[in-house]
Tab-separated table of C-alpha atoms and ligand atoms in Angstrom:
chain	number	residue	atom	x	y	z
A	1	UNK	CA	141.315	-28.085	-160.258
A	2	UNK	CA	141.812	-25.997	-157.325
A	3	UNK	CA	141.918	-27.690	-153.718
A	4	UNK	CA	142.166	-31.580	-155.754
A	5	UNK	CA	145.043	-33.266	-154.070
A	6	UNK	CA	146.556	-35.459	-156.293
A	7	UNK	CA	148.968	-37.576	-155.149
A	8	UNK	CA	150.877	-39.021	-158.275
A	9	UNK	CA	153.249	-41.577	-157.884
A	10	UNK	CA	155.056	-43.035	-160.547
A	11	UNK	CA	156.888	-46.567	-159.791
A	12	UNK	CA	158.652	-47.837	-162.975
A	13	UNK	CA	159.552	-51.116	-162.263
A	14	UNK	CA	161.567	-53.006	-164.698
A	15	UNK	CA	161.413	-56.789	-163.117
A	16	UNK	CA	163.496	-58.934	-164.982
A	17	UNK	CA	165.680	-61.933	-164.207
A	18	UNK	CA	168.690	-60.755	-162.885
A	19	UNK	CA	170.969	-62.490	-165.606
A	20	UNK	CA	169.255	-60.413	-167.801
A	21	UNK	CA	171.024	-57.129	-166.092
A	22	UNK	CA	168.306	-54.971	-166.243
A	23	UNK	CA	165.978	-53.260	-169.036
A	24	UNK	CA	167.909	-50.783	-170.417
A	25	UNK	CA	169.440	-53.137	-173.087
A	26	UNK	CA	165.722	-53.350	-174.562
A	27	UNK	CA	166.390	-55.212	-177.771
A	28	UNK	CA	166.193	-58.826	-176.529
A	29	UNK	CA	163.602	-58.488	-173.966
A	30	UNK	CA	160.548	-57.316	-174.787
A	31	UNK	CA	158.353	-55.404	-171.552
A	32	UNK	CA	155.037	-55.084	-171.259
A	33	UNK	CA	153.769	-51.759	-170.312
A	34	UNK	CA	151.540	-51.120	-167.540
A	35	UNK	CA	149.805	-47.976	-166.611
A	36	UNK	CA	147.874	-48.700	-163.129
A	37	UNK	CA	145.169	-46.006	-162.460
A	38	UNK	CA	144.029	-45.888	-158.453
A	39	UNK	CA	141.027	-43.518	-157.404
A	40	UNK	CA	140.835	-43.408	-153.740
A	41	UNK	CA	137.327	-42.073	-151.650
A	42	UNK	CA	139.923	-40.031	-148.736
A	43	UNK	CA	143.713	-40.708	-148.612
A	44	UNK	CA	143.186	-39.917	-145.107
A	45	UNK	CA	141.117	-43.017	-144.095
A	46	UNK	CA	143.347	-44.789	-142.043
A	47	UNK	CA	142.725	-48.585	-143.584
A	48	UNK	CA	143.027	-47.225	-147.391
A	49	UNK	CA	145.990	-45.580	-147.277
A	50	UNK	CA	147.376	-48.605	-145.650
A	51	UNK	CA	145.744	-50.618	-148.052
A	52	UNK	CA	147.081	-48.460	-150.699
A	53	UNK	CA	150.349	-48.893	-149.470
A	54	UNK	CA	150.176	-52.846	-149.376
A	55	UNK	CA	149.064	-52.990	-153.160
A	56	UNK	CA	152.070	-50.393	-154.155
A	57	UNK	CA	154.482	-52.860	-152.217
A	58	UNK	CA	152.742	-55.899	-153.494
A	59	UNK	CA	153.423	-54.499	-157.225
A	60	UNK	CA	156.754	-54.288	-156.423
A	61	UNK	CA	157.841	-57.680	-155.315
A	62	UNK	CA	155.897	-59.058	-158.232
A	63	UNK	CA	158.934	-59.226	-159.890
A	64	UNK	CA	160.270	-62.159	-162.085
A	65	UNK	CA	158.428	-61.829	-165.443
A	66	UNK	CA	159.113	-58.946	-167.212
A	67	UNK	CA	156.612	-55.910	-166.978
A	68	UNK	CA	157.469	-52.082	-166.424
A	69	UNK	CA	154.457	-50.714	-163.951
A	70	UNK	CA	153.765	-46.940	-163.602
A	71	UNK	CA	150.623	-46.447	-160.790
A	72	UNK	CA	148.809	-42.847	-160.508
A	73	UNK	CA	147.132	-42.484	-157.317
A	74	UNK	CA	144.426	-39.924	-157.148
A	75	UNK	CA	142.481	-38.851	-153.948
A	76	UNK	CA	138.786	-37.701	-154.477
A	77	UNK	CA	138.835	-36.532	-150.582
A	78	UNK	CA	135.458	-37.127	-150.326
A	79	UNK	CA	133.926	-35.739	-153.819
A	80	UNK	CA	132.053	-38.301	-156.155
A	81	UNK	CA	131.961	-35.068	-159.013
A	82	UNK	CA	135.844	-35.162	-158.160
A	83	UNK	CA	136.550	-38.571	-158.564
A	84	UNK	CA	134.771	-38.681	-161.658
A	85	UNK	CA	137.060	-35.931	-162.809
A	86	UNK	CA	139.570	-38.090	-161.856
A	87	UNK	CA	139.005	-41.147	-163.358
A	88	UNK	CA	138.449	-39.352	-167.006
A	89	UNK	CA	142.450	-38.082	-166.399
A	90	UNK	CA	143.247	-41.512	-165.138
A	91	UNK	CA	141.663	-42.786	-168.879
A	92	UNK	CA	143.331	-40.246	-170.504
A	93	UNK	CA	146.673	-40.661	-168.992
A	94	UNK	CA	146.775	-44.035	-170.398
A	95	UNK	CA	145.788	-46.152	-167.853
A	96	UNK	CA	145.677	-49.951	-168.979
A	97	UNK	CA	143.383	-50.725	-166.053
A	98	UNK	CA	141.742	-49.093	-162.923
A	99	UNK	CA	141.231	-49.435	-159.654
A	100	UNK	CA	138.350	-47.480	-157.984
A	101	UNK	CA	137.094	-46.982	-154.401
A	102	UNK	CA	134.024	-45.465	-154.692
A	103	UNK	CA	133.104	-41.849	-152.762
A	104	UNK	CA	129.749	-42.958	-153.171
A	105	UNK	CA	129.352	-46.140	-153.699
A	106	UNK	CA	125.227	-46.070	-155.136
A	107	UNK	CA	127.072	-43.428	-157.604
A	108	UNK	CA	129.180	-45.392	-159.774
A	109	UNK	CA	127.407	-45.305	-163.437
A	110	UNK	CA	129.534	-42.209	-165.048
A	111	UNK	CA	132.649	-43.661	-164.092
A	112	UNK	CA	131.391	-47.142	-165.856
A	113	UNK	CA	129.994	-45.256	-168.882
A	114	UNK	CA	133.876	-43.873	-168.792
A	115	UNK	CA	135.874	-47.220	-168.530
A	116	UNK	CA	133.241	-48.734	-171.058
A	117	UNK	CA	133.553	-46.136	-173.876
A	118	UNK	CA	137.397	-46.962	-173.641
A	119	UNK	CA	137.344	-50.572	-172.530
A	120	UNK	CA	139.345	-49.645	-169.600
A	121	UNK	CA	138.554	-52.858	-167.318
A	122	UNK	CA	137.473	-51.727	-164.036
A	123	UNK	CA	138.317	-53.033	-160.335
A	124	UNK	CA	136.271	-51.997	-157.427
A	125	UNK	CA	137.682	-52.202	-154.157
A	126	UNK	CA	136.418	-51.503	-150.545
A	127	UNK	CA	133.507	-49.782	-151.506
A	128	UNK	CA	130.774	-52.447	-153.336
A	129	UNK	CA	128.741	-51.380	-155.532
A	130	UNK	CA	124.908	-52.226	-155.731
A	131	UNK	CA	124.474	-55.833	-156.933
A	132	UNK	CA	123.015	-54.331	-160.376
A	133	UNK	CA	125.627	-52.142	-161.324
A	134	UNK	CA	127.870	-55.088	-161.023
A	135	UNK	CA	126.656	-56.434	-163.997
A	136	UNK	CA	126.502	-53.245	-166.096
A	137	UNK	CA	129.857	-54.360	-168.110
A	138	UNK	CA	131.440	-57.606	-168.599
A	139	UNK	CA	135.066	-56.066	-167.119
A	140	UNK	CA	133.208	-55.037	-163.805
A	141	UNK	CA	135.147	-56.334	-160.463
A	142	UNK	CA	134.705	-56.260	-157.179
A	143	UNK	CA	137.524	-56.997	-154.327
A	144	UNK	CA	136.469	-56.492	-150.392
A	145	UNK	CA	135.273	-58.492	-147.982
A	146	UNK	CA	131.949	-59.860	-146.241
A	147	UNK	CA	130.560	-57.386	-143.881
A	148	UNK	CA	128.617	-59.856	-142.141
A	149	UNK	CA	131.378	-62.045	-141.129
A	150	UNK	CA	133.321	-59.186	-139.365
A	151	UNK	CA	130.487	-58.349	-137.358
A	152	UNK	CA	129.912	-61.983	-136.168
A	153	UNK	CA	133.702	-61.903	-135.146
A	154	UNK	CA	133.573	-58.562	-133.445
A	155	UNK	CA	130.502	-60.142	-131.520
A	156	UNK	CA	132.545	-63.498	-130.459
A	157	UNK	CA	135.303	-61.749	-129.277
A	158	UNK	CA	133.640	-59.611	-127.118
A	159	UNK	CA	131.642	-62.229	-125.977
A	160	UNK	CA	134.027	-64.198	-124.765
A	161	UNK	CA	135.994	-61.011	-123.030
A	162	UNK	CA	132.848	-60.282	-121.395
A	163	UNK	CA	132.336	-64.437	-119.892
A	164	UNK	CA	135.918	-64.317	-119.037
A	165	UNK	CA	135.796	-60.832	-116.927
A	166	UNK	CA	132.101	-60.734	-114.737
A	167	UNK	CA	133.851	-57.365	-113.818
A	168	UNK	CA	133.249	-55.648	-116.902
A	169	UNK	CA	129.162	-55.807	-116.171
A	170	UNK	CA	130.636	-52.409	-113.613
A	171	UNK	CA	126.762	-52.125	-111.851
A	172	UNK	CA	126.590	-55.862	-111.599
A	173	UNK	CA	122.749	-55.798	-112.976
A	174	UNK	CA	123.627	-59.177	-115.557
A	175	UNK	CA	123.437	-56.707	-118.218
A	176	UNK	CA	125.990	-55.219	-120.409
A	177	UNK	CA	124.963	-51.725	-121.158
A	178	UNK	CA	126.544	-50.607	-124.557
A	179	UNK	CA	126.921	-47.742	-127.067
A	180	UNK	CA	127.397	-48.237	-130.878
A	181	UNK	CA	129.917	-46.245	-133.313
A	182	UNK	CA	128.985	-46.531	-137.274
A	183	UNK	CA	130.538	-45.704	-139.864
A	184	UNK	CA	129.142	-43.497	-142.925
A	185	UNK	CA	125.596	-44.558	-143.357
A	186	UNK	CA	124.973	-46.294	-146.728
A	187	UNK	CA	128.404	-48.159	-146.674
A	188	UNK	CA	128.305	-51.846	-146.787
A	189	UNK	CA	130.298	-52.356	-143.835
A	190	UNK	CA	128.312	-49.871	-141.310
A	191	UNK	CA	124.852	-51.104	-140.002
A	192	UNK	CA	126.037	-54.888	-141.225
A	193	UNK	CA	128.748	-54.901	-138.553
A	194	UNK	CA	126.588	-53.221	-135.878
A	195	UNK	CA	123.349	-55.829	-136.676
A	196	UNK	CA	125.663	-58.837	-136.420
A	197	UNK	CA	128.187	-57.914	-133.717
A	198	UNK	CA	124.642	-57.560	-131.218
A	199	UNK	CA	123.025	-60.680	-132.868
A	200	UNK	CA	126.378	-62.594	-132.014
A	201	UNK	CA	126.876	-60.872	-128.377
A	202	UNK	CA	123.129	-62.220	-127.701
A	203	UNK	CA	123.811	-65.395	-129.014
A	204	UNK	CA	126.124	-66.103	-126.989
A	205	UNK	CA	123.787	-65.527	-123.862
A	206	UNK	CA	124.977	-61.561	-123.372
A	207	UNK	CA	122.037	-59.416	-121.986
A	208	UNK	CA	122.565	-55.876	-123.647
A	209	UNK	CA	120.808	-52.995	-122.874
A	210	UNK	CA	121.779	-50.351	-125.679
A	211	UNK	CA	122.060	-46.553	-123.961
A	212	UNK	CA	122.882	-44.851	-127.373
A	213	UNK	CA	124.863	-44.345	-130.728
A	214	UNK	CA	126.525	-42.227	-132.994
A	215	UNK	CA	127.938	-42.430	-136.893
A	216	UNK	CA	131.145	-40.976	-136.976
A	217	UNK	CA	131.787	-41.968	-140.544
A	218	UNK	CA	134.834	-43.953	-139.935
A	219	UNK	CA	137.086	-41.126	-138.399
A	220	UNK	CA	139.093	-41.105	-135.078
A	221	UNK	CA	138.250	-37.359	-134.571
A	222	UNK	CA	134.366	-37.551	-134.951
A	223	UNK	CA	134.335	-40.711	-132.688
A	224	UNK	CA	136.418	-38.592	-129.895
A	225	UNK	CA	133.661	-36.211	-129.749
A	226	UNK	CA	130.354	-37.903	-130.434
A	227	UNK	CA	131.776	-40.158	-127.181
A	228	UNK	CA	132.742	-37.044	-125.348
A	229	UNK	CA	129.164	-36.262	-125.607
A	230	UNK	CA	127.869	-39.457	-124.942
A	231	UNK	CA	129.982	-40.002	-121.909
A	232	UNK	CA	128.343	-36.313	-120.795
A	233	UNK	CA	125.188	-38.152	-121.161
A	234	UNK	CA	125.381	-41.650	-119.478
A	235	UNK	CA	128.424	-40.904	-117.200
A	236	UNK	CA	129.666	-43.823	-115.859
A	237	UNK	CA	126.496	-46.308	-116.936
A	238	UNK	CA	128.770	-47.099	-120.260
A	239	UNK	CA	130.224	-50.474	-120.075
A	240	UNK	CA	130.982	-51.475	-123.727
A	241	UNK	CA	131.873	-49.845	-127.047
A	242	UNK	CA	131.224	-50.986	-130.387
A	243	UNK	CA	132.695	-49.635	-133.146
A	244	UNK	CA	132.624	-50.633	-136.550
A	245	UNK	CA	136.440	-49.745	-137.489
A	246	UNK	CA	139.612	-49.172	-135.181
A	247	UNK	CA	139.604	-45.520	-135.986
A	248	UNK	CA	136.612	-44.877	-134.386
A	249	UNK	CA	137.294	-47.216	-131.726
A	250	UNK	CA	140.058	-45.198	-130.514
A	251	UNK	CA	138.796	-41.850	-130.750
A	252	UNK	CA	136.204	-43.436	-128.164
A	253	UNK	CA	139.491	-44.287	-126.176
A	254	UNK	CA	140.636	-40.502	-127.085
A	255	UNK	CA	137.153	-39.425	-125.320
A	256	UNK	CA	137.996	-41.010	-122.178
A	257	UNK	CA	141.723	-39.710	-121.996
A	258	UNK	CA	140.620	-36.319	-122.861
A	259	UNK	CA	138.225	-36.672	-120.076
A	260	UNK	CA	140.784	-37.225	-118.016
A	261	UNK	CA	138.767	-40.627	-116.599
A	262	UNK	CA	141.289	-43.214	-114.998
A	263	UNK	CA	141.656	-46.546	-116.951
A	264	UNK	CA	139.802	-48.815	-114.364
A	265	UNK	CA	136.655	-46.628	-115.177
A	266	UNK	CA	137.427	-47.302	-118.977
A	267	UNK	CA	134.693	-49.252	-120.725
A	268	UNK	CA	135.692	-52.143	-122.675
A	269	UNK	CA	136.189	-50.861	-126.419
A	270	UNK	CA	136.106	-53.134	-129.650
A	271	UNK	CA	137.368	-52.337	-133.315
A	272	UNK	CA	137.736	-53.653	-136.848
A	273	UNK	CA	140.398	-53.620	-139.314
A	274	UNK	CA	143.547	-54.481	-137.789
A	275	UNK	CA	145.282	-51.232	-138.722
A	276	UNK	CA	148.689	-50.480	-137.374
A	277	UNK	CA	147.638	-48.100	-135.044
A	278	UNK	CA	144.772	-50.260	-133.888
A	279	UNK	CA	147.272	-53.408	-133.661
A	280	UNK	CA	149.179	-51.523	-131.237
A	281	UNK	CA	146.313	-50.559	-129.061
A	282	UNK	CA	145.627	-54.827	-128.732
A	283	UNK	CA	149.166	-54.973	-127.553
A	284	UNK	CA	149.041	-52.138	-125.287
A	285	UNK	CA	145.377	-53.570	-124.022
A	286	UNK	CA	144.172	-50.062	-124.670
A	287	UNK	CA	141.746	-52.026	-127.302
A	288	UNK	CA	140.185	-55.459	-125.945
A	289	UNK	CA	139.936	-57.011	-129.561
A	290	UNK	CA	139.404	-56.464	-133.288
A	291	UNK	CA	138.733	-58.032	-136.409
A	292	UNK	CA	141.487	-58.317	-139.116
A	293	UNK	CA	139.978	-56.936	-142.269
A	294	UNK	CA	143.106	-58.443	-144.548
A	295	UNK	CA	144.372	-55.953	-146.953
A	296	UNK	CA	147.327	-57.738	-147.958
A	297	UNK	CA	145.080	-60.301	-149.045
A	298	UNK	CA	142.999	-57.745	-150.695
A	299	UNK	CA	145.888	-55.780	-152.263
A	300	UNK	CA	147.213	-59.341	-153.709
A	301	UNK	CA	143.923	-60.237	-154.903
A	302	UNK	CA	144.011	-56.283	-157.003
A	303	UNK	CA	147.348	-57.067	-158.144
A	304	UNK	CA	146.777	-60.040	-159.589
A	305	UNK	CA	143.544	-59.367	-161.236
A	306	UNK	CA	145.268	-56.013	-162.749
A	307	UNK	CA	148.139	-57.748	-164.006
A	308	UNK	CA	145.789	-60.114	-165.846
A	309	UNK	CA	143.345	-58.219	-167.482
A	310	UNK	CA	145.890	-56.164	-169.172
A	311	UNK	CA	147.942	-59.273	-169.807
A	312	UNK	CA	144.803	-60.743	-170.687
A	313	UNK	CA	145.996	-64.089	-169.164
A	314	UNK	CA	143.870	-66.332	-167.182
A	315	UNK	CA	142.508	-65.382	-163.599
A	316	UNK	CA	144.475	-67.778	-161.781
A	317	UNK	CA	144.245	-68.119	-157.949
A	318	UNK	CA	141.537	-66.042	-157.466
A	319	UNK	CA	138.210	-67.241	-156.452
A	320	UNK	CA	135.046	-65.637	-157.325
A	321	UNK	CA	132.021	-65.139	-156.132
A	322	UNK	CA	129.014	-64.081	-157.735
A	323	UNK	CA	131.114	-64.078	-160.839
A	324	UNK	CA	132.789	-61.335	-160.703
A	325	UNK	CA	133.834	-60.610	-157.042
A	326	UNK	CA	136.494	-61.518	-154.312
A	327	UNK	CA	135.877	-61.420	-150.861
A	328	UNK	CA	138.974	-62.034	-148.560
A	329	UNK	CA	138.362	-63.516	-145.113
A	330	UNK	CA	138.406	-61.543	-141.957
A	331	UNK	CA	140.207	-63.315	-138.517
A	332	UNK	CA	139.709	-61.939	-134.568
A	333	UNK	CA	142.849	-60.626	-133.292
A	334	UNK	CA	143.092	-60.183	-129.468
A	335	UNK	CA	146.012	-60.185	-126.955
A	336	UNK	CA	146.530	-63.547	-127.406
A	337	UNK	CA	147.375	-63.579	-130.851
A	338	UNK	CA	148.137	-60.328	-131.672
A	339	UNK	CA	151.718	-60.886	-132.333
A	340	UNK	CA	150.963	-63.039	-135.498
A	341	UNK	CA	149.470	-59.939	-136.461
A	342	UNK	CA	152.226	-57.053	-135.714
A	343	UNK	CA	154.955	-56.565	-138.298
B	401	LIG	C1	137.006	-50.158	-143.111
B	401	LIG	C2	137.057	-48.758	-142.586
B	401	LIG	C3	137.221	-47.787	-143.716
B	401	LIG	C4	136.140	-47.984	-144.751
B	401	LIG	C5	136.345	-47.071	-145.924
B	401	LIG	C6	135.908	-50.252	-144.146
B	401	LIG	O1	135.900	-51.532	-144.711
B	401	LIG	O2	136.751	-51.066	-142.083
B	401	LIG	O3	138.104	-48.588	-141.671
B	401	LIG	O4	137.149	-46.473	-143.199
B	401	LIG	O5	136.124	-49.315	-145.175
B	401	LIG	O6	135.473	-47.332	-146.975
B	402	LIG	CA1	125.693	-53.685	-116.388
């Protein structure tokens, strides 16, 4: 038990019509109960705990019919064993349904066996599992997005920075020479968003030269020094960053302010996500563009689907894909139309 942070937080929302004044009366209305069980990979990964925070809100303003919600958030901080742990207390806390982003996402079979043995229905988010644990159970779902299309986007946008400003080639030898920032190796989103961000940029007629790389496994803290050392090792030669989230993209910013380099020797630095922090950064022009990975959509799309299986009502409005997944479109968010964006 020791060192498990466990972040419980009860919401008991009684959404009724207001006419109705409220639940306490009981006898004439009857409420569905509904105990939401969330299993989280890190609470500190800047787009899930944002995420996180969109479905709790979303639950919230589903009011209008009559259901009394309890969620119990659990962080795994990085454990698989721990999560596991987790989910067995989410099960035997009474959860009606659960929500799980995988710590490792190849890993998910105990945690099935689990929701199986007490038909608990199951709702992956973020992290996908492997196409043939999908279809181990018939209450198996998947919510996330395409990994592919957010690398394509990262790729127009800075394709289309880089035609608008010949400055940003800084040795002027028609060649944009480039470093890479991945995220944890063996996540969907990681080497998909690299492959097709490059395959876009050359696409679109962009000569790269690649100088080097680093996985900083989606964190702002292991980008800032995996850059640090990369700017050590190529100096001034860098002239575009890739990253595959926001975080990482601005711990590469981080590098360069630490550095103490002035802004017209900055590189130009691309993200994904669309996170608070990282929408500010597009406003600021710290950050040159991203890719909106929607998690209101995403959060919706959970709520929904949660609501229904323990209703067991139709799945209404959602759209599936391979039967039993939902993947929510990215957009490209740049200076121009960043405000649509910003809350
Ligand atoms: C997001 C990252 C996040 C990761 C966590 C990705 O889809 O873009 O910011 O760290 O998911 O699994
Ligand atoms: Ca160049």
């Amino acid at each position: 038990m020791k060192g498990k942070k466990i972040c419980i937080m009860a919401i008991s929302l009684c959404m009724v019509l207001p006419y109705l004044c409220g639940c306490q009366s009981g006898q004439d209305k009857k409420t569905t109960r509904m105990h939401i069980g969330v299993a989280c990979y890190n609470q500190s990964d800047t787009f899930i705990s944002e995420m996180v925070g969109c479905f709790k809100e979303e639950l919230y303003a589903g009011s209008g019919d009559e259901t009394e919600v309890t969620v119990t958030c659990m962080d795994a901080a990085g454990s698989q064993r721990t999560q596991n742990d987790q989910v067995k207390e989410l099960i035997s806390a009474g959860c009606s349904v659960l929500c799980v982003n995988l710590v490792d996402r190849t890993d998910p079979s105990e945690i099935i066996d689990l929701a199986r043995d007490n038909d608990v229905p199951l709702i992956f988010f973020n992290r996908e599992p492997v196409a043939e644990d999908m279809k181990q159970w018939d209450k198996i779902y998947y919510i996330g997005a395409d990994a592919k299309q957010s690398g394509i986007m990262q790729g127009e946008v800075a394709a289309e920075a880089i035609k608008a400003d010949k400055n940003l080639d800084r040795n002027k030898d028609g060649k944009i020479q480039y470093v890479v920032l991945e995220g944890e190796p063996g996540h969907q989103d990681a080497i998909i968003r690299t492959e097709n961000a490059v395959n876009t940029l050359q696409k679109n007629g962009i000569e790269l030269e690649k100088l080097g790389g680093g996985i900083a496994n989606w964190n702002r803290a292991q980008s800032q020094n995996r850059m640090i050392q990369m700017i050590g090792q190529y100096q001034n030669q860098i002239e575009l960053v890739l990253a595959n989230n926001d975080d990482m993209a601005l711990g590469a910013i981080d590098a360069y302010k630490k550095l103490n380099y002035t802004e017209s020797a900055y590189p130009v630095f691309f993200g994904i996500d669309g996170t608070s922090v990282g929408l500010e950064a597009i406003k600021d022009g710290s950050l040159s563009g991203t890719v909106y990975n929607d998690k209101e959509g995403q959060a919706l799309a959970m709520v929904k689907l949660a609501k229904a299986l323990v209703m067991k009502t139709r799945l209404e409005g959602l759209t599936f894909e391979k039967e039993n997944c939902i993947y929510l479109p990215y957009s490209e968010v740049t200076i121009e139309n960043v405000d649509e964006y910003l809350p």
